[in-house]
Amino acid sequence: MSLAKTRLQEERKLWRKDHPFGFFAKPEKSADGSLDLTNWRAGIPGRKDTIWEEGIYPITINFPNDYPSKPPKVKFPENFYHPNVYPSGTVCLSILNEEQDWRPAITIKDIVLGVQELLSDPNPDSPAQEPAWKAFAKDKELYTRKVKEQAKRYQNYNA
Amino acid sequence: MAKDTYLKKVLGEERFNHIKASKVLMVGAGGIGCELIKNLMLTGFGEIHIVDLDTITLSNLNRQFLFRQKDINKSKAMILVKAVEKFNYFDCKLIPHHGNIMNTELFPISWWSSFDYIYNALDNVEARTYVNSIALFLKKPLMESGTTGFQGQVLPIYPYQSECFDCIPKDTPTTYPVCTIRSTPSKPVHCITWAKEFLFMQLFDEVQILSPEKLAEQRKILESETTDKKEIDNLMNETNELNDLRKLTSSTIEEFMDNLVNKIFVKDIEKLIRIDSLWKYRKQPVPLDYATYNSELSSMVKSTSSDVLHNETKVWSILENLYVLYQASKSLIDRIQSGEKFISFDKDDDDTLNFVVSASNLRSSIFGIDVMSKFDIKQIAGNIIPAIATTNAIISGFSDLQSLNYFKSYELSNQDANTVFVSMKPNRFVARATLASPNPQCASCSLSSRGIMSLSSLDGTLQELIDNIKEFYKYEDISLILGKNKLIYDFDFEDNVDRSLNSLGFKSGETLLVQDDNDELENLELYIIIGEEFKLPELTLRAKKVFKEETDAEDDEPIEEGVVDDIIEVEPPIKKQKV
C-alpha cells in the first residue's frame, strides 16, 4: 500500500505538469473532504476527424491495493456503446490486462491515451458487448449513427 | 543439576542472561505459532506475549498440536498459553491477547515499543506488512517466517540494515481479465472463478439488485439514444436476465434447474458462438445437450441411493455433475425459501461448494477444458495452501535459532543471522543465505524515513501542522496523505487547510505520509499518537532518490546479494551440484 499511495501522488504531480490537451483526470472527492487517490475520474475527448470527436467521454479509474503491480480497472458508464466495452462499462484493453501488456511503468497519461485510441479504433477480435460489436462488424451505418448520437450526449461532460 | 545448566552452556552465560531478561512478542498462534511457542519457552525467554484473533476450528487440529477437540471455538492465544503451562520449566511469563494485531486501540505503539524482539507466525500478507511497518517505525528486530507445503523460509529483518518484508516483491494472487472469465475460458481455474465469483454470487449472494426506479431510469436513457424498441428490450434484458434467474430461487427446483441449465449452459453458449471472431483461433465451445441427460438425470434423482456426492476424489461425469448441480441447487433454494436472505460462498459450506464444483465442471466440459474432482476444485476455489506440520516444525526451529544471534549484543547492525530456506529439492533440503541489504527501491524502508509524531490536541488546523512540518524538516512544498488513500493537502488542493485535524480524521494510530512536492527530500511517514506536547521525530531527511524508468530491469543486473552461499547437505551428494 505504501507503494501505491506514493506512486499515485506522483501520478497526480506528473499529470499536473504535463497532460494531453482536452483531457482531464483527478481523484474523486470523498464525503469527508479528502481526495480518494485510489478512485479517479477522467474525461476522454474523442479524436478529431473521427465519429467520436464531438464527445468527452467519462471514465472512472479504480486502483487496487497492489497497484502498480496490478493494473487499475477502467470503466465507462453502464451500457456505453462500444464494441470493447462490457455492458457493465468495464473496458477490455490489453494495457489494462495483467496477463497481457500491463507494466508498472504505465502512467495515467498512457492509460487515457490508450482508451482514446480504442474509442475510434476498436478491436474486432475482443468483443465485449453484442449491440456495438454486431453493428461495427455488419452494419457500419447503424454503428456510425449510434456513436454520433452517443457523442452528442457526452458533448458537455467536463471536470 | 539445575534445569538450565545445559541451556547456559549452549547459549553462553551472557546471552542466556540477556534472553532471560527479554520480553518478546509472537504474532500468530496457528501452525507455526504452536511450534514456535515451545521453542521460545525452552530457549529461556523471560516474557512472551502471544496475539491471535482466531478461534480454533476442527481443520486446525491435524497440525496445531496444542489444541484438542474440546477447544474448538475457543481463542487460540488463550488455549495455547494454557496448553504450554505444563512444561513451563523456566518460569516464562506468558501473556495471551485475543485480538487483531492491526487494531491500534488494543495494541498502541507504546505497547509495541515494550518488546525486544518480534516473531511473526502469520498466514497473511496484510498483517505481515503491518508488523513490518511497525518494526520500521520502532527499529525493532523482526523474524519473519512462512511455509507453503514442503517449502518454508525464515527471514530475520533488521530495520534499515537488512532487507525488510516490503523489499521483496510479492507474487500477488492472479486476477483474471473479465473477458477470459466471461467469454473465453481456457483453464479450469477460469471456470471455477466464473462459477464462484459470477454465477454463484449473482444467484445467491448479496448483490446490488436494481430497483424498478433505477431500471426505469436506465430505460429512459436508452430511449433518448435510440428509437428501436427491440434493441432497447434486448439491452434491458441483458441487465434483467440474471435478476430473473435469481427470482427463480423462490420457485420449484425443477423449474430452477431447467431454466438455469438452459440459460447458462445452452443459450448463453449459443450466443457466444455467434460472435465468430472469438473462435478464429480458439476452439469453439459446444453447448450442453441437456435433453439427452434429462431422463437419466430424473431417474438418478428419484433413486435415493446415489453416492456421487460422497466421492470427492473421483472426476465426475457430465451426468454426475448435473446430478450434483441439481442436489446443490435444491439445498440452496430450500435455504433461501426457509428464510436465509442470501448465501455466501464458503469452501466449508458443502452446498455452496457442490454448486461451484458442478457448475464449473459443466462449463469446462463445454469449452473442452479438463474436468476436475471436487477435492481439487476445493483447493482452488478455497485458495487452500496445503499446510504440513513437519515443515512448520522445522521452520519454527530456525525462527528461534536465527534470532539467538541478536541476543548476544542487541545490535541491529550485527547481521550474522541468516535467512534459511527449506524445500524438497534433492540434496538441498536446507539452504541458507546471508542477509541482503535493503532494496534501494523499497518504498517502505529505502525511499522514506519513519517516525512517531506526537500531537497534543486534534483541535489545531491543518495549516498549522503543515507550517510546522515544513519548518522542522525544511520542506518547501508538501503533499499529505492520511491513512491508506486520503489525500488531504497538496499544492493544487488547499480546500482543507482551515479545518481541524480532528474533522479530517487524524487520530491515534493513524499514519500520515509527507511527500516533497519539489522532489528534493525523501518521503516521511509519521505514526500519529496523542501526547502531552506537540513533537515531530528528530530525523535528517535524505535527498530523494530518482530512478530512471525501468526498461528491461530483469536481465540488467546480476544478483549479487542474497545468493545462496552455503548448503547443508543432508545426504552426501553423488554428484556435486553447482550452486
XYZ file of C-alpha atoms in Angstrom:
738
model
C 0.000 0.000 0.000
C 2.862 2.263 0.849
C 3.998 1.981 -2.732
C 0.525 2.528 -4.188
C -0.161 5.818 -2.451
C 3.328 7.198 -3.089
C 3.047 6.334 -6.738
C -0.475 7.726 -7.088
C 0.563 11.069 -5.674
C 3.487 11.035 -8.145
C 0.983 10.357 -10.912
C -1.067 13.337 -9.805
C 2.029 15.519 -9.905
C 3.047 14.207 -13.310
C -0.413 14.876 -14.679
C -0.337 18.435 -13.344
C 2.964 19.079 -15.081
C 2.014 17.525 -18.368
C -1.181 16.122 -19.788
C -2.640 15.820 -23.261
C -4.878 18.616 -24.469
C -8.613 18.282 -23.833
C -8.290 15.532 -21.216
C -8.836 15.782 -17.515
C -8.100 13.282 -14.725
C -8.377 13.662 -10.971
C -9.048 11.737 -7.774
C -12.663 11.759 -6.586
C -13.602 13.828 -3.584
C -14.829 11.803 -0.595
C -17.624 12.794 1.764
C -15.076 13.887 4.375
C -13.499 16.430 2.044
C -10.348 14.467 1.217
C -9.417 13.188 -2.225
C -9.503 9.425 -2.682
C -6.271 8.615 -4.510
C -7.488 5.141 -5.441
C -10.546 6.404 -7.343
C -10.065 8.763 -10.253
C -12.451 10.339 -12.703
C -11.292 11.274 -16.164
C -12.658 12.729 -19.384
C -11.533 11.356 -22.722
C -12.124 13.549 -25.772
C -12.918 11.692 -28.978
C -10.228 12.039 -31.621
C -10.520 14.824 -34.203
C -11.899 13.785 -37.578
C -13.494 10.617 -36.242
C -17.135 9.882 -35.484
C -16.224 10.191 -31.798
C -14.914 13.766 -31.959
C -17.894 15.607 -30.534
C -17.902 13.952 -27.130
C -15.825 13.998 -23.966
C -16.367 10.532 -22.520
C -16.358 9.929 -18.775
C -14.374 7.074 -17.261
C -13.574 6.016 -13.741
C -10.149 4.589 -12.923
C -10.003 2.343 -9.878
C -6.593 1.435 -8.429
C -6.189 -1.813 -6.453
C -4.136 -2.051 -3.246
C -1.273 -3.732 -5.055
C -1.020 -1.106 -7.782
C 1.313 -0.695 -9.647
C 1.989 -4.460 -9.648
C -1.637 -4.802 -10.721
C -3.339 -2.626 -13.325
C -6.217 -0.280 -12.474
C -9.754 -1.024 -13.594
C -11.181 1.417 -16.125
C -14.931 1.826 -16.573
C -17.269 3.824 -18.784
C -20.871 4.389 -17.661
C -23.097 1.291 -17.810
C -24.291 0.358 -21.299
C -21.708 2.574 -23.001
C -21.831 1.919 -26.723
C -18.520 0.482 -27.928
C -17.516 -2.987 -29.184
C -14.849 -3.442 -26.486
C -16.835 -2.178 -23.535
C -18.839 -4.623 -21.415
C -22.471 -3.859 -20.546
C -21.177 -3.030 -17.061
C -18.889 -0.366 -18.584
C -15.639 -2.280 -17.984
C -13.064 -1.687 -20.715
C -11.272 -4.572 -22.362
C -7.847 -3.174 -23.305
C -4.561 -5.064 -23.434
C -2.511 -2.474 -21.491
C -5.008 -2.825 -18.637
C -4.726 -6.583 -18.622
C -2.280 -8.120 -16.207
C -1.845 -11.207 -18.357
C -1.157 -9.152 -21.451
C 0.540 -5.767 -21.702
C 0.243 -4.192 -18.250
C 3.566 -2.946 -16.847
C 4.045 -0.973 -13.639
C 5.681 1.839 -15.609
C 2.455 2.635 -17.489
C 1.223 6.073 -16.394
C -2.256 7.562 -16.183
C -1.409 9.549 -19.286
C -0.632 6.316 -21.166
C -3.920 4.865 -19.996
C -6.155 7.744 -21.083
C -4.386 7.960 -24.442
C -4.824 4.215 -24.862
C -8.526 4.494 -24.124
C -8.854 7.380 -26.587
C -7.253 5.298 -29.277
C -9.520 2.362 -28.510
C -12.610 4.556 -28.965
C -12.029 5.303 -32.620
C -10.038 2.176 -33.321
C -11.928 -0.756 -31.763
C -10.513 -4.230 -31.645
C -12.935 -6.510 -33.510
C -11.274 -9.600 -32.010
C -12.278 -8.950 -28.449
C -15.966 -8.216 -28.427
C -17.411 -7.235 -25.079
C -20.998 -6.384 -25.959
C -23.357 -7.560 -28.623
C -25.068 -4.423 -29.995
C -21.996 -2.320 -30.765
C -19.911 -5.281 -31.848
C -22.563 -6.544 -34.240
C -23.181 -3.124 -35.761
C -19.439 -2.467 -36.091
C -18.920 -5.767 -37.910
C -22.048 -5.885 -40.023
C -23.811 -2.532 -40.211
C -21.384 0.396 -40.327
C -24.175 2.869 -40.979
C -26.049 1.939 -37.830
C -22.775 1.931 -35.905
C -21.851 5.423 -37.067
C -25.296 6.778 -36.244
C -25.269 5.298 -32.757
C -21.763 6.519 -31.993
C -22.632 10.038 -33.130
C -25.805 10.050 -31.067
C -23.801 8.984 -28.064
C -21.178 11.665 -28.761
C -23.919 14.307 -28.592
C -24.968 13.080 -25.179
C -21.434 13.448 -23.877
C -20.800 16.808 -25.512
C -20.821 18.796 -22.338
C -19.064 16.483 -19.948
C -16.277 18.223 -18.132
C -14.381 18.473 -14.913
C 21.625 -30.227 38.479
C 19.554 -27.185 37.618
C 17.229 -27.426 34.637
C 19.017 -24.668 32.799
C 22.582 -25.985 33.151
C 22.870 -27.196 29.555
C 20.976 -24.201 28.178
C 23.529 -21.913 29.837
C 26.359 -23.946 28.369
C 24.913 -23.889 24.861
C 23.964 -20.224 24.810
C 26.788 -18.875 26.933
C 26.180 -17.233 30.287
C 25.873 -13.698 28.934
C 23.445 -14.496 26.152
C 21.465 -16.702 28.481
C 21.010 -13.775 30.849
C 20.020 -11.452 28.022
C 17.377 -13.900 26.875
C 16.105 -14.373 30.399
C 15.684 -10.597 30.712
C 13.963 -10.183 27.340
C 10.327 -9.604 26.544
C 9.294 -10.855 23.126
C 6.147 -10.909 21.008
C 4.819 -13.783 18.933
C 2.192 -12.741 16.396
C 0.016 -15.680 15.410
C -0.857 -18.849 17.314
C -1.579 -21.149 14.387
C 0.540 -23.703 12.535
C 3.882 -22.034 13.143
C 2.884 -20.417 16.436
C 2.084 -23.744 18.103
C 5.561 -24.984 17.240
C 7.407 -21.765 17.894
C 5.996 -21.115 21.359
C 7.583 -24.243 22.834
C 10.924 -23.381 21.224
C 10.883 -19.880 22.654
C 9.912 -21.104 26.117
C 12.589 -23.742 26.163
C 15.131 -21.183 24.976
C 14.501 -19.378 28.248
C 12.785 -16.111 27.287
C 11.570 -14.247 30.346
C 8.282 -12.957 28.972
C 6.337 -13.878 25.843
C 3.174 -12.191 24.588
C 1.020 -14.116 22.129
C -1.514 -12.439 19.840
C -4.096 -14.133 17.641
C -7.549 -13.039 16.565
C -8.734 -16.506 15.601
C -10.627 -19.219 17.341
C -9.821 -22.904 16.960
C -11.588 -24.892 14.232
C -11.699 -28.617 13.521
C -9.410 -28.306 10.484
C -6.628 -26.876 12.717
C -6.274 -29.980 14.826
C -4.182 -32.068 12.415
C -1.155 -29.816 12.832
C -1.767 -27.295 15.595
C -0.896 -29.897 18.164
C -1.514 -27.805 21.255
C -5.236 -27.749 20.516
C -7.789 -30.503 21.205
C -11.304 -31.211 20.089
C -12.727 -29.737 23.281
C -11.004 -26.428 22.473
C -12.942 -25.816 19.253
C -14.395 -22.295 19.070
C -12.137 -21.053 21.855
C -9.441 -18.380 21.477
C -6.194 -19.725 20.011
C -3.978 -17.415 22.055
C -5.701 -18.293 25.356
C -5.739 -22.058 24.804
C -2.148 -22.053 23.585
C -0.963 -20.486 26.829
C -2.965 -22.959 28.907
C -1.564 -25.889 26.934
C 2.082 -24.974 27.394
C 1.920 -24.126 31.107
C 2.631 -27.820 31.774
C 6.194 -27.564 30.535
C 6.988 -24.013 31.589
C 10.263 -25.167 33.187
C 11.970 -21.784 33.135
C 9.091 -19.776 34.610
C 8.397 -17.828 31.486
C 5.711 -15.172 31.882
C 3.101 -15.932 29.194
C 0.550 -13.302 28.228
C -2.132 -14.130 25.628
C -4.093 -11.469 23.715
C -7.188 -12.327 21.732
C -7.457 -9.618 19.081
C -6.424 -8.286 15.699
C -2.764 -7.267 15.713
C -3.624 -4.329 13.415
C -6.013 -2.837 15.958
C -4.280 0.332 17.140
C -6.527 0.740 20.166
C -5.797 -2.717 21.556
C -2.165 -2.584 20.522
C -0.942 1.028 20.539
C 2.599 1.916 19.576
C 3.597 2.230 23.270
C 2.691 -1.437 23.723
C 4.757 -2.433 20.696
C 7.763 -0.485 21.890
C 7.975 -2.556 25.084
C 9.234 -5.645 23.206
C 12.815 -6.598 22.489
C 12.063 -8.842 19.542
C 9.057 -9.662 17.340
C 8.389 -13.110 15.903
C 5.866 -13.319 13.079
C 3.975 -16.595 12.821
C 1.345 -15.247 10.440
C -0.580 -16.550 7.489
C -1.408 -13.424 5.506
C 0.419 -10.631 3.716
C -1.671 -7.804 5.132
C -0.744 -8.486 8.757
C 2.875 -9.194 7.817
C 3.119 -5.855 6.041
C 1.620 -4.143 9.062
C 4.007 -5.718 11.582
C 6.888 -4.919 9.228
C 5.845 -1.254 9.162
C 5.716 -1.172 12.974
C 9.185 -2.745 13.128
C 10.388 0.034 10.815
C 8.728 2.789 12.867
C 10.321 1.473 16.068
C 13.533 -0.023 14.643
C 12.740 -3.357 16.290
C 14.237 -6.621 15.026
C 11.661 -8.890 13.442
C 11.754 -12.574 12.492
C 9.564 -13.305 9.505
C 8.587 -16.887 8.766
C 6.261 -18.751 6.468
C 5.576 -22.134 4.903
C 3.686 -23.464 1.898
C 3.527 -27.212 1.712
C 7.047 -28.644 1.730
C 8.665 -25.241 1.383
C 9.413 -22.719 4.050
C 11.579 -19.748 4.872
C 12.697 -17.627 7.775
C 13.896 -14.078 7.199
C 15.462 -12.069 10.023
C 14.738 -8.370 9.497
C 16.979 -5.673 10.954
C 15.174 -2.439 10.019
C 17.137 -0.252 7.574
C 20.147 -2.605 7.887
C 18.852 -5.613 6.009
C 16.049 -6.375 3.615
C 12.590 -5.691 5.062
C 9.400 -7.586 4.230
C 8.373 -4.981 1.631
C 11.789 -5.050 -0.089
C 10.908 -8.330 -1.729
C 8.305 -8.165 -4.486
C 5.366 -10.443 -3.778
C 3.558 -12.697 -6.151
C 0.099 -11.346 -5.632
C -2.759 -13.717 -6.378
C -3.564 -13.563 -10.035
C -6.771 -11.938 -11.087
C -8.284 -12.861 -14.410
C -9.472 -10.378 -17.001
C -13.225 -10.247 -17.272
C -13.015 -11.200 -20.969
C -11.375 -14.534 -20.157
C -13.799 -15.369 -17.411
C -16.978 -14.424 -19.219
C -16.279 -15.388 -22.823
C -13.104 -17.308 -23.458
C -12.013 -19.554 -20.564
C -9.054 -21.819 -21.281
C -8.124 -23.284 -17.885
C -10.111 -24.978 -15.104
C -9.410 -22.017 -12.820
C -11.193 -19.662 -15.241
C -14.348 -21.763 -14.983
C -14.044 -22.059 -11.210
C -13.708 -18.285 -10.907
C -16.734 -17.848 -13.159
C -18.823 -20.285 -11.114
C -17.791 -18.851 -7.781
C -17.436 -15.115 -8.356
C -20.007 -14.587 -11.054
C -22.703 -17.252 -11.234
C -22.962 -18.188 -7.583
C -22.737 -14.591 -6.462
C -25.433 -13.397 -8.850
C -27.785 -16.177 -7.836
C -27.370 -16.466 -4.112
C -25.073 -13.879 -2.589
C -25.732 -10.321 -1.514
C -25.551 -8.222 -4.660
C -26.997 -4.912 -5.577
C -30.357 -5.566 -7.161
C -31.567 -2.801 -9.413
C -34.776 -1.248 -8.161
C -37.703 -0.703 -10.561
C -36.991 3.049 -10.383
C -33.389 2.500 -11.399
C -34.497 0.264 -14.256
C -36.986 2.857 -15.480
C -34.232 5.443 -15.339
C -31.984 3.240 -17.439
C -34.740 2.732 -19.936
C -35.182 6.482 -20.274
C -31.510 6.915 -21.056
C -31.741 4.233 -23.700
C -34.850 5.782 -25.192
C -33.085 9.079 -25.614
C -30.433 7.217 -27.546
C -32.455 5.166 -29.971
C -35.998 4.662 -31.172
C -35.509 0.991 -31.944
C -37.758 -0.609 -29.384
C -36.492 -4.123 -29.998
C -32.961 -3.080 -29.221
C -33.962 -1.349 -26.021
C -35.675 -4.515 -24.902
C -32.631 -6.535 -25.784
C -30.322 -4.300 -23.793
C -32.689 -4.220 -20.868
C -32.856 -7.986 -20.977
C -29.157 -8.311 -20.517
C -29.477 -6.456 -17.247
C -32.541 -8.430 -16.293
C -31.671 -11.984 -17.151
C -29.722 -12.778 -14.051
C -32.209 -10.900 -11.929
C -34.865 -13.203 -13.365
C -32.879 -16.313 -12.558
C -32.429 -15.077 -9.046
C -36.177 -14.718 -8.704
C -36.495 -18.393 -9.576
C -34.857 -19.268 -6.283
C -38.375 -18.941 -4.900
C -39.878 -21.497 -7.322
C -39.546 -25.278 -7.521
C -36.220 -26.975 -8.011
C -37.299 -28.457 -11.354
C -38.169 -25.041 -12.724
C -34.992 -23.507 -11.358
C -32.759 -26.273 -12.692
C -34.259 -26.263 -16.188
C -34.028 -22.516 -16.501
C -30.532 -22.368 -15.091
C -29.087 -25.066 -17.310
C -30.858 -23.819 -20.403
C -29.652 -20.286 -19.940
C -26.134 -20.796 -18.647
C -25.031 -23.897 -20.491
C -27.116 -23.683 -23.649
C -28.416 -20.236 -24.681
C -25.504 -18.176 -23.391
C -23.056 -20.508 -25.114
C -25.004 -20.308 -28.373
C -24.849 -16.532 -28.109
C -21.079 -16.683 -27.647
C -20.671 -18.956 -30.644
C -22.393 -16.380 -32.845
C -19.557 -13.940 -32.175
C -17.482 -15.733 -34.773
C -14.287 -13.711 -34.474
C -13.813 -15.108 -30.980
C -13.351 -18.560 -32.432
C -10.968 -17.745 -35.252
C -8.012 -19.010 -33.271
C -9.817 -20.814 -30.488
C -11.742 -23.996 -30.184
C -15.444 -23.251 -30.311
C -17.483 -24.289 -27.243
C -20.209 -26.891 -27.605
C -23.498 -26.148 -25.814
C -24.633 -28.792 -23.371
C -27.056 -31.282 -24.869
C -29.304 -31.105 -21.849
C -32.146 -33.135 -23.407
C -30.091 -36.310 -23.700
C -29.381 -36.312 -19.976
C -32.871 -35.414 -18.892
C -34.393 -38.841 -18.359
C -31.270 -40.327 -16.804
C -30.989 -37.349 -14.502
C -34.551 -37.636 -13.270
C -34.209 -41.349 -12.581
C -30.964 -40.661 -10.742
C -32.718 -38.025 -8.671
C -35.534 -40.451 -7.865
C -33.282 -43.260 -6.752
C -32.002 -42.035 -3.437
C -29.092 -44.423 -3.369
C -26.590 -42.380 -5.382
C -23.318 -41.874 -3.584
C -21.776 -39.467 -6.099
C -21.841 -36.664 -3.567
C -19.551 -38.561 -1.253
C -16.887 -39.362 -3.762
C -14.706 -36.292 -3.619
C -11.615 -37.547 -5.361
C -13.329 -39.028 -8.398
C -13.730 -36.942 -11.537
C -17.479 -36.840 -12.121
C -19.141 -37.471 -15.488
C -21.381 -34.852 -17.058
C -24.448 -36.670 -15.772
C -22.972 -36.835 -12.298
C -22.137 -33.152 -12.380
C -25.705 -32.376 -13.431
C -26.912 -34.501 -10.550
C -24.689 -32.672 -8.078
C -25.792 -29.327 -9.507
C -29.391 -30.432 -9.015
C -28.859 -31.516 -5.429
C -26.816 -28.453 -4.502
C -29.343 -26.093 -6.091
C -32.129 -27.891 -4.264
C -30.469 -27.395 -0.881
C -29.601 -23.783 -1.678
C -33.073 -22.751 -2.777
C -34.540 -24.632 0.202
C -32.360 -22.499 2.422
C -33.370 -19.290 0.648
C -37.023 -20.282 0.928
C -36.747 -21.022 4.602
C -35.512 -17.551 5.361
C -31.797 -17.150 4.561
C -31.672 -13.787 2.765
C -28.501 -14.591 0.882
C -25.782 -17.225 0.935
C -22.089 -16.535 0.512
C -19.615 -18.989 -0.945
C -17.681 -20.817 1.731
C -15.458 -23.789 0.976
C -16.665 -25.434 4.164
C -20.334 -24.982 3.270
C -20.909 -28.106 1.216
C -23.989 -26.838 -0.633
C -22.098 -23.843 -1.970
C -19.015 -25.895 -2.806
C -21.019 -28.577 -4.640
C -22.778 -25.910 -6.670
C -19.492 -24.298 -7.699
C -17.781 -27.634 -8.426
C -20.560 -28.925 -10.674
C -21.229 -25.615 -12.441
C -17.550 -25.061 -13.189
C -17.095 -28.641 -14.387
C -20.059 -28.369 -16.733
C -18.660 -25.135 -18.132
C -15.227 -26.747 -18.509
C -16.656 -29.634 -20.492
C -18.443 -27.172 -22.795
C -15.172 -25.380 -23.523
C -13.132 -28.566 -23.842
C -11.237 -27.884 -20.611
C -10.221 -30.656 -18.182
C -12.859 -31.569 -15.645
C -11.583 -31.910 -12.065
C -12.527 -33.700 -8.869
C -14.316 -31.926 -6.049
C -11.194 -32.319 -3.913
C -9.041 -30.486 -6.457
C -11.575 -27.752 -7.109
C -11.952 -27.160 -3.381
C -8.230 -26.342 -3.178
C -8.540 -23.771 -5.930
C -11.919 -22.265 -5.032
C -10.992 -22.027 -1.356
C -7.458 -20.720 -2.010
C -6.171 -23.514 0.160
C -2.438 -23.794 0.594
C -1.548 -27.205 1.951
C -0.042 -26.936 5.413
C 2.413 -29.575 6.544
C 3.167 -29.980 10.234
C 6.765 -31.057 9.679
C 7.612 -28.012 7.601
C 6.079 -25.781 10.266
C 8.147 -27.512 12.946
C 11.419 -27.151 11.021
C 10.783 -23.512 10.161
C 9.834 -22.681 13.757
C 13.106 -24.193 14.878
C 15.062 -21.960 12.523
C 12.988 -18.947 13.504
C 14.106 -19.392 17.104
C 17.729 -20.317 16.299
C 18.370 -17.474 13.860
C 17.068 -14.922 16.347
C 19.549 -16.007 19.068
C 22.264 -14.118 17.301
C 20.641 -10.798 18.203
C 20.701 -11.535 21.913
C 24.491 -11.641 22.011
C 24.888 -7.894 21.659
C 21.442 -6.371 20.944
C 22.892 -4.699 17.896
C 20.751 -4.125 14.839
C 23.855 -3.807 12.720
C 25.042 -7.248 13.708
C 23.855 -9.327 10.817
C 25.340 -12.722 11.412
C 21.895 -14.208 11.181
C 20.871 -15.990 8.020
C 17.787 -16.374 6.019
C 17.008 -20.070 5.777
C 15.045 -21.929 3.140
C 13.604 -25.393 3.399
C 12.447 -27.263 0.330
C 12.185 -30.736 -1.127
C 14.931 -30.361 -3.706
C 17.147 -33.451 -3.661
C 20.286 -32.847 -1.608
C 19.223 -29.313 -0.802
C 16.647 -29.744 1.873
C 18.008 -26.827 3.814
C 19.833 -23.854 2.355
C 20.858 -20.595 3.913
C 21.877 -17.192 2.621
C 23.416 -14.116 4.173
C 21.038 -11.218 4.640
C 20.677 -8.844 1.727
C 20.878 -5.072 2.067
C 17.621 -3.137 1.809
C 16.270 -2.922 -1.712
C 17.166 0.638 -2.828
C 13.750 0.996 -4.437
C 11.727 -0.220 -1.469
C 9.046 2.381 -0.762
C 8.830 1.266 2.859
C 12.417 1.379 4.036
C 14.683 2.905 1.366
C 12.618 5.714 -0.078
C 11.237 7.092 3.134
C 12.042 7.841 6.733
C 9.665 6.966 9.507
C 8.963 8.226 12.955
C 6.371 8.967 15.576
C 4.602 12.312 15.656
C 3.017 13.316 18.914
C 0.077 15.723 18.758
C -1.045 17.486 21.914
C -4.544 18.014 20.585
C -6.594 17.474 17.451
C -8.162 20.927 17.580
C -5.417 22.700 15.641
C -5.848 23.423 11.936
C -4.229 21.545 9.109
C -2.422 24.741 8.104
C -0.663 24.921 11.464
C 0.533 21.348 11.086
C 1.715 21.976 7.527
C 3.710 25.028 8.662
C 5.274 23.040 11.498
C 6.295 20.128 9.291
C 7.708 22.387 6.574
C 9.735 24.404 9.023
C 11.032 21.440 11.004
C 12.230 19.383 8.053
C 12.938 22.236 5.608
C 10.467 21.074 3.015
C 9.371 23.766 0.574
C 6.110 22.306 -0.619
C 4.488 19.158 0.615
C 1.565 16.885 -0.020
C -0.138 14.954 2.764
C -1.845 11.582 2.575
C -3.712 10.361 5.644
C -4.077 6.594 6.114
C -4.402 4.357 3.101
C -5.546 6.688 0.362
C -6.833 10.033 1.637
C -5.080 12.958 0.004
C -5.798 15.884 2.315
C -3.434 18.526 1.013
C -1.176 19.373 -1.865
C -0.178 22.361 -3.970
C -3.341 22.038 -6.015
C -5.708 21.136 -3.219
C -5.933 23.573 -0.359
C -9.629 23.146 0.495
C -8.921 21.654 3.907
C -6.276 23.963 5.378
C -8.644 25.718 7.784
C -10.265 22.538 9.065
C -9.326 20.939 12.370
C -7.189 17.795 12.386
C -9.991 16.020 14.209
C -12.531 16.683 11.453
C -10.075 15.395 8.847
C -9.766 12.022 10.544
C -6.481 12.424 12.430
C -6.374 10.056 15.369
C -4.015 7.992 17.428
C -2.631 5.056 15.423
C -3.252 6.654 12.019
C -0.340 7.312 9.670
C 0.442 10.449 7.717
C 2.606 10.323 4.599
C 4.504 13.507 3.762
C 5.868 13.853 0.243
C 8.037 16.623 -1.116
C 6.212 18.385 -3.921
C 9.543 19.693 -5.188
C 11.114 16.235 -5.300
C 14.157 17.226 -3.264
C 13.706 15.384 0.017
C 12.596 11.820 0.590
C 9.155 10.778 1.829
C 8.353 10.852 5.509
C 5.877 8.545 7.155
C 4.586 9.660 10.545
C 2.762 7.474 13.051
C 0.320 9.669 14.973
C -0.031 9.498 18.734
C -1.755 11.889 21.116
C 0.685 13.023 23.781
C 1.459 15.765 26.230
C 3.061 18.064 23.725
C 3.490 18.520 20.004
C 6.599 16.725 18.851
C 7.971 15.695 15.480
C 10.582 12.928 15.263
C 14.183 14.112 15.039
C 15.241 12.893 11.625
C 17.592 14.088 8.983
C 15.829 13.503 5.724
C 17.897 12.145 2.890
C 17.780 13.525 -0.617
C 15.090 11.969 -2.744
C 16.340 9.170 -4.931
C 15.259 9.263 -8.516
C 15.135 6.145 -10.600
C 15.055 6.053 -14.313
C 12.144 4.223 -15.775
C 12.894 0.544 -15.869
C 13.125 -0.893 -19.294
C 14.124 -4.472 -19.011
C 15.351 -4.486 -15.480
C 15.148 -8.227 -15.126
C 18.225 -9.023 -17.130
C 20.205 -5.874 -16.455
C 21.933 -6.642 -13.233
C 23.359 -9.802 -11.902
C 22.000 -10.603 -8.480
C 24.795 -10.022 -6.049
C 23.295 -10.173 -2.673
C 21.260 -12.889 -1.171
C 22.793 -15.645 -3.210
C 22.682 -19.000 -1.581
C 26.173 -19.361 -0.270
C 26.018 -22.393 1.850
C 24.208 -25.622 1.532
C 23.656 -28.057 4.308
C 23.602 -31.372 2.642
C 21.528 -33.967 4.335
C 22.962 -36.817 2.326
C 26.328 -36.846 0.623
C 25.602 -35.997 -2.990
C 26.641 -38.415 -5.664
C 27.453 -35.593 -7.971
C 28.277 -32.139 -6.663
C 25.728 -29.711 -7.911
C 26.803 -26.290 -8.998
C 25.355 -23.527 -6.912
